[in-house]
XYZ file of C-alpha atoms in Angstrom:
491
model
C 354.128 -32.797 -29.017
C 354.553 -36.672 -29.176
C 353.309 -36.409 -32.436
C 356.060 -37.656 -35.711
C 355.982 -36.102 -38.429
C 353.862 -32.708 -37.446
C 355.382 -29.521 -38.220
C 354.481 -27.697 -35.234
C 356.555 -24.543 -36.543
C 352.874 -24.051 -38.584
C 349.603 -23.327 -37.690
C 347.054 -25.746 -38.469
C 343.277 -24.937 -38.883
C 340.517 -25.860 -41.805
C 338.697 -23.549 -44.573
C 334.799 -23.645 -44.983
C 333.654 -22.824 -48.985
C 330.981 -22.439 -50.987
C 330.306 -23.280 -54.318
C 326.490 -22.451 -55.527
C 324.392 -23.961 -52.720
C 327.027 -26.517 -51.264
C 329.603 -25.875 -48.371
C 332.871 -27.707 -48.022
C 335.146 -28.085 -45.343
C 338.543 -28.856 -45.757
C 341.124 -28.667 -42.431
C 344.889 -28.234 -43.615
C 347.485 -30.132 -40.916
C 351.824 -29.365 -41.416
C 353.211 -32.025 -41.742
C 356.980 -33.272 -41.917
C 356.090 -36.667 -42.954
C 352.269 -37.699 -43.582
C 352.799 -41.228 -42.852
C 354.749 -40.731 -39.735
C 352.143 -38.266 -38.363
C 348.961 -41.341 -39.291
C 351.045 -43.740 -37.829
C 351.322 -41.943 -34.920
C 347.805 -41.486 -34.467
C 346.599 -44.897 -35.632
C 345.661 -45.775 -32.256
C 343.077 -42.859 -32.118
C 342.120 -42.840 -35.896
C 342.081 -46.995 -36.701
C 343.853 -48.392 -40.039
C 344.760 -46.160 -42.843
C 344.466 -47.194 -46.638
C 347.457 -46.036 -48.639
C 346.950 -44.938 -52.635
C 349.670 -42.834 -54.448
C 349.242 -39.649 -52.495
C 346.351 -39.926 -51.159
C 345.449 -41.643 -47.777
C 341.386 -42.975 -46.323
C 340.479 -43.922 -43.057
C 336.917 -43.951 -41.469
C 337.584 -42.715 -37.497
C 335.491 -44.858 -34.874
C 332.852 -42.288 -34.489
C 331.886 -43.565 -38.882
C 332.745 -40.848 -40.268
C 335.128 -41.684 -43.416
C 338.057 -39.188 -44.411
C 339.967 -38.540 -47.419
C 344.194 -36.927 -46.807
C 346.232 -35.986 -49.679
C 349.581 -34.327 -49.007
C 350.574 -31.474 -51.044
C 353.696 -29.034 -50.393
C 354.043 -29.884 -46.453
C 350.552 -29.332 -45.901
C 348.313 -32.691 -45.420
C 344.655 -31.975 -46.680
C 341.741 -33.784 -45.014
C 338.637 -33.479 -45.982
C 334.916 -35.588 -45.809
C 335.688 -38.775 -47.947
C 334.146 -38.246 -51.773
C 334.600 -34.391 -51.930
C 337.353 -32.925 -54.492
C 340.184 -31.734 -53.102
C 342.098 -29.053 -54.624
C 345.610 -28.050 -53.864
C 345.249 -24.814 -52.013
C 348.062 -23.221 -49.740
C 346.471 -22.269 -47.027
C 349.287 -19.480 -45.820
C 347.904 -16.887 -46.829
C 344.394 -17.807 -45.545
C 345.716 -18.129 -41.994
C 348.590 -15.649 -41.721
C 345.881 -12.823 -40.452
C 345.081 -15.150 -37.876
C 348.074 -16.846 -37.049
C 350.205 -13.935 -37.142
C 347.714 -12.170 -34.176
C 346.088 -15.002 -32.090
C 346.969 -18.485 -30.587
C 343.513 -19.581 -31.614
C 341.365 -17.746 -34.421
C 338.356 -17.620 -36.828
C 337.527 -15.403 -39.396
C 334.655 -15.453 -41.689
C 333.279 -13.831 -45.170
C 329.286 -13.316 -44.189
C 328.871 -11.197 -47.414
C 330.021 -14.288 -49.567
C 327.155 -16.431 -48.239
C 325.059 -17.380 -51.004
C 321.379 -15.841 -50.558
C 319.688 -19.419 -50.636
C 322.296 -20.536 -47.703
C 321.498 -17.644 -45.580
C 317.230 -18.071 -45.850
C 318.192 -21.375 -45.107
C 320.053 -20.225 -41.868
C 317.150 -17.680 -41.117
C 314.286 -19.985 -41.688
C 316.480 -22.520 -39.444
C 317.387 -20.110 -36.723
C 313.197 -19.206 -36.637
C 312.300 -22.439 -36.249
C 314.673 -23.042 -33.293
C 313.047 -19.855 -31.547
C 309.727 -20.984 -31.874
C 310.872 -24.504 -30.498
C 312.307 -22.492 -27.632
C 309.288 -20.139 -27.093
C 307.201 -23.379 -26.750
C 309.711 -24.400 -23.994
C 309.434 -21.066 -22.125
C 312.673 -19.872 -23.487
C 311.688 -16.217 -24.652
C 313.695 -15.875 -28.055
C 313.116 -12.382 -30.391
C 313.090 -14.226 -33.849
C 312.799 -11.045 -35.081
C 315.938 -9.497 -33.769
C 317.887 -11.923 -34.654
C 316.342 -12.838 -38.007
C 318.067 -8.920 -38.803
C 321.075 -10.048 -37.486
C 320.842 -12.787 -39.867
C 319.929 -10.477 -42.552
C 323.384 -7.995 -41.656
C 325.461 -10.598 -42.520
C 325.027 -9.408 -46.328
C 326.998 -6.034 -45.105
C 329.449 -7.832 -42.848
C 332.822 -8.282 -45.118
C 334.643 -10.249 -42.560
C 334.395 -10.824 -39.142
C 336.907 -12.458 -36.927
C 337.469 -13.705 -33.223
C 340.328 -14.729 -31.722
C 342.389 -15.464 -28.273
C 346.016 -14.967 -28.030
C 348.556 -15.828 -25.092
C 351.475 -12.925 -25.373
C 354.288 -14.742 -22.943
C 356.650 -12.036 -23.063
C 353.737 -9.081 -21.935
C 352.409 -12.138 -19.880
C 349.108 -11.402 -20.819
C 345.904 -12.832 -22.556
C 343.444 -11.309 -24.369
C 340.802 -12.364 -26.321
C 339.617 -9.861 -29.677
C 336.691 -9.334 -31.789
C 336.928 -7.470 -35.212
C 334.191 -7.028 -37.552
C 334.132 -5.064 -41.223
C 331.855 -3.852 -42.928
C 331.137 -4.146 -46.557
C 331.795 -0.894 -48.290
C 329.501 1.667 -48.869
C 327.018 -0.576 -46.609
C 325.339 1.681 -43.556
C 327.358 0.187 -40.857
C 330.698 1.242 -43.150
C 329.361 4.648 -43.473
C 328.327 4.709 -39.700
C 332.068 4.058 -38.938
C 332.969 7.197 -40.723
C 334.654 9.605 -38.184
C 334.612 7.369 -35.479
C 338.121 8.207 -34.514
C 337.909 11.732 -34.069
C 336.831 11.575 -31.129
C 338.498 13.196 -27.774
C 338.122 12.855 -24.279
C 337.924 16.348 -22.152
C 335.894 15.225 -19.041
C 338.629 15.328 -16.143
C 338.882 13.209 -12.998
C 340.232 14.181 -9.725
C 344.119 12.273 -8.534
C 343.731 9.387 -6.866
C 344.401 9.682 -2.681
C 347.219 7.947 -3.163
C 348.238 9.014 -6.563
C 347.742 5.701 -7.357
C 346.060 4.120 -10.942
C 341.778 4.453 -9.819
C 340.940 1.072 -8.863
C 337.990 1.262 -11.973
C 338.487 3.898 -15.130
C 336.723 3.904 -17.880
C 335.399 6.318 -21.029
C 333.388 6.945 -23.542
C 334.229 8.834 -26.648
C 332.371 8.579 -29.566
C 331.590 11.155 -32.453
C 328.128 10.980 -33.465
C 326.968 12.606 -36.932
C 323.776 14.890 -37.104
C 321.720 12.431 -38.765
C 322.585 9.625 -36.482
C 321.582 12.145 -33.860
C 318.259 12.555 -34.908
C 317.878 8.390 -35.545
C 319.143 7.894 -31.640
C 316.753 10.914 -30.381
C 313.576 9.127 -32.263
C 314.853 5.718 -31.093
C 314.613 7.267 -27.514
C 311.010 8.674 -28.214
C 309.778 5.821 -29.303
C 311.025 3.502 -26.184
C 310.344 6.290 -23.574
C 307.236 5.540 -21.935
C 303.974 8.205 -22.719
C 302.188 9.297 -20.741
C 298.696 8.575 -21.890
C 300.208 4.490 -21.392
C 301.670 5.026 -17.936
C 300.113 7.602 -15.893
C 303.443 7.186 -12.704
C 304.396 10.732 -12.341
C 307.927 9.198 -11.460
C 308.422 7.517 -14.584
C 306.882 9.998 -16.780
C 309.549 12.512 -14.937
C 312.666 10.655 -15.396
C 311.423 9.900 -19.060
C 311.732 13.284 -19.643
C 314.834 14.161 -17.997
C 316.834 11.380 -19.841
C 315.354 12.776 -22.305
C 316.816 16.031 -22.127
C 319.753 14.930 -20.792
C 320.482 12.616 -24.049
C 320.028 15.574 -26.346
C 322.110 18.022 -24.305
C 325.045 15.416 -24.694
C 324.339 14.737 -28.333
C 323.867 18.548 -29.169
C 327.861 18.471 -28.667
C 328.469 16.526 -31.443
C 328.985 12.965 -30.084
C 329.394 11.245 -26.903
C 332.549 12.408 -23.910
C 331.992 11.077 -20.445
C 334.640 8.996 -17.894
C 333.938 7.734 -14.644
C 336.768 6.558 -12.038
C 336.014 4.591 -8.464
C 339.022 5.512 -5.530
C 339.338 2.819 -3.027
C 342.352 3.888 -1.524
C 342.702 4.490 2.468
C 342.994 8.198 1.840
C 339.519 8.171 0.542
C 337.167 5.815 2.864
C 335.388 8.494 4.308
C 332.109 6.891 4.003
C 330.992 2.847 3.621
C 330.648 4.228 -0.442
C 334.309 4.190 -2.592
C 335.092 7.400 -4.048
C 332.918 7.533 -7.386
C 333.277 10.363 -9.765
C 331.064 10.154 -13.073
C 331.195 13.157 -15.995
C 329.686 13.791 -19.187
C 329.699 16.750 -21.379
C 326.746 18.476 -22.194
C 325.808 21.714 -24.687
C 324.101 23.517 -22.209
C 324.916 23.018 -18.497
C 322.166 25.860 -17.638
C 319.250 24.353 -19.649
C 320.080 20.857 -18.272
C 320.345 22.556 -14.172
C 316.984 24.071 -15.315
C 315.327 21.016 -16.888
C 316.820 19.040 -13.753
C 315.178 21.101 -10.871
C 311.524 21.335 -13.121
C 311.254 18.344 -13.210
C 312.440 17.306 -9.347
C 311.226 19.878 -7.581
C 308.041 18.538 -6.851
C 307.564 15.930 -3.868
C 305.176 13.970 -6.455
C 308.000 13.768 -8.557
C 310.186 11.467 -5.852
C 310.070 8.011 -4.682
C 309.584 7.813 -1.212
C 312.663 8.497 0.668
C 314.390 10.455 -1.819
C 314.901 14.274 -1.142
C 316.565 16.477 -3.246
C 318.416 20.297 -1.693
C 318.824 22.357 -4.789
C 321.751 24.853 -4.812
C 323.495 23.259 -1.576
C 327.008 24.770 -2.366
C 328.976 26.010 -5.162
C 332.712 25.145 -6.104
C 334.076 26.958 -8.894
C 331.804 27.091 -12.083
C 329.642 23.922 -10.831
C 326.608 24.313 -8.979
C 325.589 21.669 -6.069
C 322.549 19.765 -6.039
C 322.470 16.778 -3.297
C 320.165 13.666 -3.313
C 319.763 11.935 -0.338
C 318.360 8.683 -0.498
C 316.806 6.796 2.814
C 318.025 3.288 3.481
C 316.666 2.683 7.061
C 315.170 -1.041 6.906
C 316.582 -1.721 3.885
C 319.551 -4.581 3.061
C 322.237 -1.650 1.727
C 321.904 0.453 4.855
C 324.215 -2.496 7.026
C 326.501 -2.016 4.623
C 326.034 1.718 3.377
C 324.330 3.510 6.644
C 321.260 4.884 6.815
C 321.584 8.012 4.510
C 323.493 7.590 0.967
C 323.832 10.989 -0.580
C 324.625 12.039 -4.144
C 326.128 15.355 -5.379
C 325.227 16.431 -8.610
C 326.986 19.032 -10.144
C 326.446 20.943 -13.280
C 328.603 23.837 -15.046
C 328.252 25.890 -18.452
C 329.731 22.746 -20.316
C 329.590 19.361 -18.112
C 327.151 17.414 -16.019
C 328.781 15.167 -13.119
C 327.606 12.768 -10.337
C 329.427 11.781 -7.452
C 329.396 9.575 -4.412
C 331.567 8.692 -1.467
C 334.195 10.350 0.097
C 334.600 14.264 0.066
C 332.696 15.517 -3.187
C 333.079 19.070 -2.685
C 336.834 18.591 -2.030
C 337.151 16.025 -5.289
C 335.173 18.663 -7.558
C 337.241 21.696 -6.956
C 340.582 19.109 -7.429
C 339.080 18.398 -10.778
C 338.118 21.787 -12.079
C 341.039 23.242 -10.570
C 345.165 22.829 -12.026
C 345.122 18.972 -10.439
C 342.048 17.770 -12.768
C 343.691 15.615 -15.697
C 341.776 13.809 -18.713
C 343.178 10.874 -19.078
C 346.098 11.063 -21.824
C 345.761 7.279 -23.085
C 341.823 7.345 -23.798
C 341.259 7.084 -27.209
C 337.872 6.425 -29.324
C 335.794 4.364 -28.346
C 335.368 3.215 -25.153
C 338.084 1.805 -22.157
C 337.467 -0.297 -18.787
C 340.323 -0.503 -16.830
C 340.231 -2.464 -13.524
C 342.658 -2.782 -11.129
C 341.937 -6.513 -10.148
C 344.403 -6.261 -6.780
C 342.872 -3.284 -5.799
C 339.203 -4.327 -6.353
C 340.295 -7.923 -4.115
C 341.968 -5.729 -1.453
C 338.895 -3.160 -0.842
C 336.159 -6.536 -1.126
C 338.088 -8.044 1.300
C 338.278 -5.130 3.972
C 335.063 -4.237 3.501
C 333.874 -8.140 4.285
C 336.179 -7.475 7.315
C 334.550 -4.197 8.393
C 330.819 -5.513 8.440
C 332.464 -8.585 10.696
C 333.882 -5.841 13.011
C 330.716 -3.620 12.919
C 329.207 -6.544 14.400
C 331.074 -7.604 16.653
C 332.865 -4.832 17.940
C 330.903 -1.440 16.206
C 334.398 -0.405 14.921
C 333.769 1.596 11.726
C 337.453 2.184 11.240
C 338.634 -1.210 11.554
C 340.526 -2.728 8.174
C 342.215 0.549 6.467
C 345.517 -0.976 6.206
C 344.209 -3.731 3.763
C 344.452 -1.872 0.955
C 347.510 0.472 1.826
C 350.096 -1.919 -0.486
C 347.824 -2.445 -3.196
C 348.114 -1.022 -6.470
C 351.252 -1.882 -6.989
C 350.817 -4.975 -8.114
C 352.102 -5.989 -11.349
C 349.862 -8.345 -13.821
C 346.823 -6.916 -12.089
C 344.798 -5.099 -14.734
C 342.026 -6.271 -16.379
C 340.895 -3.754 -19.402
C 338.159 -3.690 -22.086
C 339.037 -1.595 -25.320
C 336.730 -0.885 -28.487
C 338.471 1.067 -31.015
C 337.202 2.257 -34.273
C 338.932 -0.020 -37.487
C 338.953 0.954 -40.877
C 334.857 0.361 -41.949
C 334.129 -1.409 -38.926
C 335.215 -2.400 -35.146
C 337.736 -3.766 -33.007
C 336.435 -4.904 -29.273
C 339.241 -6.535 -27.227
C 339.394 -7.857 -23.828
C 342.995 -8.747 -22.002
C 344.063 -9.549 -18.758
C 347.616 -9.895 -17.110
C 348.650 -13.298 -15.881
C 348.610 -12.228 -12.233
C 344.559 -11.547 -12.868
C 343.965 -14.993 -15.187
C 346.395 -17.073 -11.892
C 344.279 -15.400 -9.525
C 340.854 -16.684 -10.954
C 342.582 -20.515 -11.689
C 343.269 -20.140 -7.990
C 340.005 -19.523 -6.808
C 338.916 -21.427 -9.228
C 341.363 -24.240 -7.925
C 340.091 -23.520 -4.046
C 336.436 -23.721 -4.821
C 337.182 -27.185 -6.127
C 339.086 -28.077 -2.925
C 342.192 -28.054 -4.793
C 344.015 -25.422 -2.315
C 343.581 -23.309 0.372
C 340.908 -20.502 -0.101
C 340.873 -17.099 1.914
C 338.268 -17.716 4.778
C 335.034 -15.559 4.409
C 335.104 -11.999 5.847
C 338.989 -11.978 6.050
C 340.978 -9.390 4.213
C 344.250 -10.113 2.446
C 347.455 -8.922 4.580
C 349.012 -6.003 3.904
C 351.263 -6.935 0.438
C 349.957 -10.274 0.168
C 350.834 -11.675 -3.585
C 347.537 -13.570 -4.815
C 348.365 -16.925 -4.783
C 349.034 -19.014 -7.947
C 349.552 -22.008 -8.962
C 352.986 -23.307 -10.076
C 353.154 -22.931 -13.254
């Protein structure tokens, strides 16, 4: 804006190229009128030498720049480097037709000598670091490095959707074909979710929802089970029983989930009113397993022994049974710790295990919240789709911090547990409140996106705002009123 002779009807945005060993960089500006647009600017940029078509200035900073205009587009590139007349259209259209702000690049078309070069540079820089104290794995990333051969394209970008108010910022990457990563990607949206959750109190969205869905082929199975052998401690290394035990029982955990041909678990947290039973949310975790016996089995050999625990931990085998699922709880002694002002003294943990799934929960009613989700009123969720999904509901998140900040105020002062339920009892309904994470399986590769609704990005330029003493900020350890809008600024 302010600018003559800019097109701003077009994106704008520059190409990197190689040619044998050499890069070039050329950005590619709309223009209307060339010599309108360096006029304007002439303050910023300094004088501009005019010749035919073409147009050289050298900015303040010294560095000198060659602009030719060719079919609306104006050119600029390092002063001394050929320019070619290249519409950049369809270059940017992927980008500009799905983000406000994008980059995508070609790793595979890096020449060889180029990408030693980077390697040998990015080396270098870790061992500067390392001598610094700053721990870098040259290793690790010298592969990355070396993946970029089977990397086709990769692209990031941030877009600002006004009508959906919403912003969201994405992550795609392809992989060459035939490469590994391509033929790891094979499948990957077959996938399907079957581990239910129990309604909401309310009947409400779950404050946090999330999945995992991922099909995972036999011989990827038996890499990820060697991977896990080989970082699993041994026992001739570390002689703690604990850590051999839990070694073990991940272990045979792992395989039980992989043994059903990929990866299905969810997890949802209930903060509602209906559900503060305890300090603890509701929090109800699932996986499915091959062999819910064999894992119950493998899960009370392996705990069953005093030696086994930490001290403070105690686990009651067989405590109950709803439906199909056998109980198992954990308690877990806080006295004297920093949780137990906030948690109590005891925080106890239901495990529960039938023919085909393994699930944890904590808080509220478990027994009542397992036999809701095993019975007619369990529900998988009907959006989840492969890969993975975080869902958070922002206002609902706020609400419960807020009257749980309130509570430990009134524990103190007054030893009212029950103080603050009404905090959250309009929440939820908010709209603009979610915040999500999505990765979903692409054609030879993968798509990872993260968007938020304008009430959530207002809400953190807000607090942002009041930390800087631009407005007024919530005091500490007082919850939002009942149906309080988060405040934002004007926009």
């Amino acid at each position: 804006r302010g600018l003559g002779g800019l097109d701003v009807k077009r994106p704008l945005g520059a190409v990197v190229t190689t040619d044998g060993n050499d890069l070039a960089v050329h950005g590619f500006v709309p223009v209307k009128s060339l010599d309108k647009l360096l006029d304007s600017l002439q303050s910023v940029t300094g004088p501009v030498e005019r010749s035919g078509n073409s147009r050289s200035l050298t900015l303040p900073s010294g560095i000198a720049l060659d602009i030719v205009e060719e079919n609306g587009w104006a050119i600029v590139s390092p002063q001394g480097m050929d320019v070619e007349a290249v519409d950049p259209t369809p270059l940017f259209a992927p980008l500009s037709e799905n983000y406000t702000i994008g980059i995508q690049a070609f790793p595979h078309l890096l020449p060889e000598p180029l990408r030693l070069q980077l390697r040998m540079l990015v080396e270098q820089g870790a061992a500067a670091a390392g001598e610094q104290g700053q721990q870098l794995d040259a290793r690790t990333i010298g592969k990355a490095i070396d993946s970029l051969a089977d990397t086709e394209s990769l692209a990031i970008g941030v877009a600002i959707d006004n009508e959906k108010d919403r912003v969201f910022i994405e992550n795609r990457t392809v992989a060459v074909p035939g490469s590994p990563a391509a033929l790891a990607m094979q499948g990957a949206d077959q996938g399907q979710l079957t581990v239910a959750m129990p309604p909401m109190a309310d009947g409400k969205r779950p404050a946090v929802s999330a999945h995992l869905v991922q099909r995972v082929p036999e011989a990827a199975r038996r890499e990820v089970l060697s991977m896990l052998e080989q970082a699993l401690p041994r026992t001739q290394q570390n002689p703690d029983r604990l850590t051999e035990t839990l070694s073990l029982l991940l272990r045979d955990v792992i395989s039980s989930v992989l043994a059903t041909g990929g990866i299905d678990a969810a997890v949802c947290i209930d903060t509602t009113a209906g559900a503060k039973k305890t300090a603890l949310p509701d929090v109800t975790a699932g996986i499915r397993v091959k062999d819910g016996a064999a894992v119950e089995k493998n899960v009370k050999t392996s705990l069953s022994s005093e030696v086994s625990l930490p001290t403070g931990v105690r686990v009651t085998f067989d405590a109950a049974k709803v439906g199909t699922a056998n109980l198992h709880t954990i308690s877990i002694d806080l006295s004297g710790t920093d949780a137990a002002t906030r948690l109590g003294k005891n925080l106890e943990l239901t495990l529960a295990i039938t023919p085909e799934y393994a699930f944890l929960l904590a808080g509220g009613d478990p027994r009542q919240r397992l036999a809701a989700l095993l019975g007619p009123q369990g529900q998988t969720d009907p959006d989840a789709k492969p890969i993975a999904a975080v869902e958070v509901a922002v206002d609902r998140v706020l609400a419960y911090a807020a009257e749980q900040e309130m509570r430990g105020v009134l524990d103190v002062a007054t030893g009212d547990a029950d103080a603050g339920d009404a905090t959250e009892a309009g929440a939820g309904d908010q709209k603009g409140s979610l915040l999500k994470i999505l990765v979903r399986p692409i054609e030879r590769g993968v798509a990872t996106r993260i968007s938020a609704d304008g009430g959530v990005v207002r809400a953190v330029a807000a607090g942002a705002g009041a930390a800087a003493g631009a407005g007024p900020a919530v005091p500490p350890g007082l919850p939002l009123p009942n149906g309080f809008q988060i405040p934002a600024p004007a926009r």
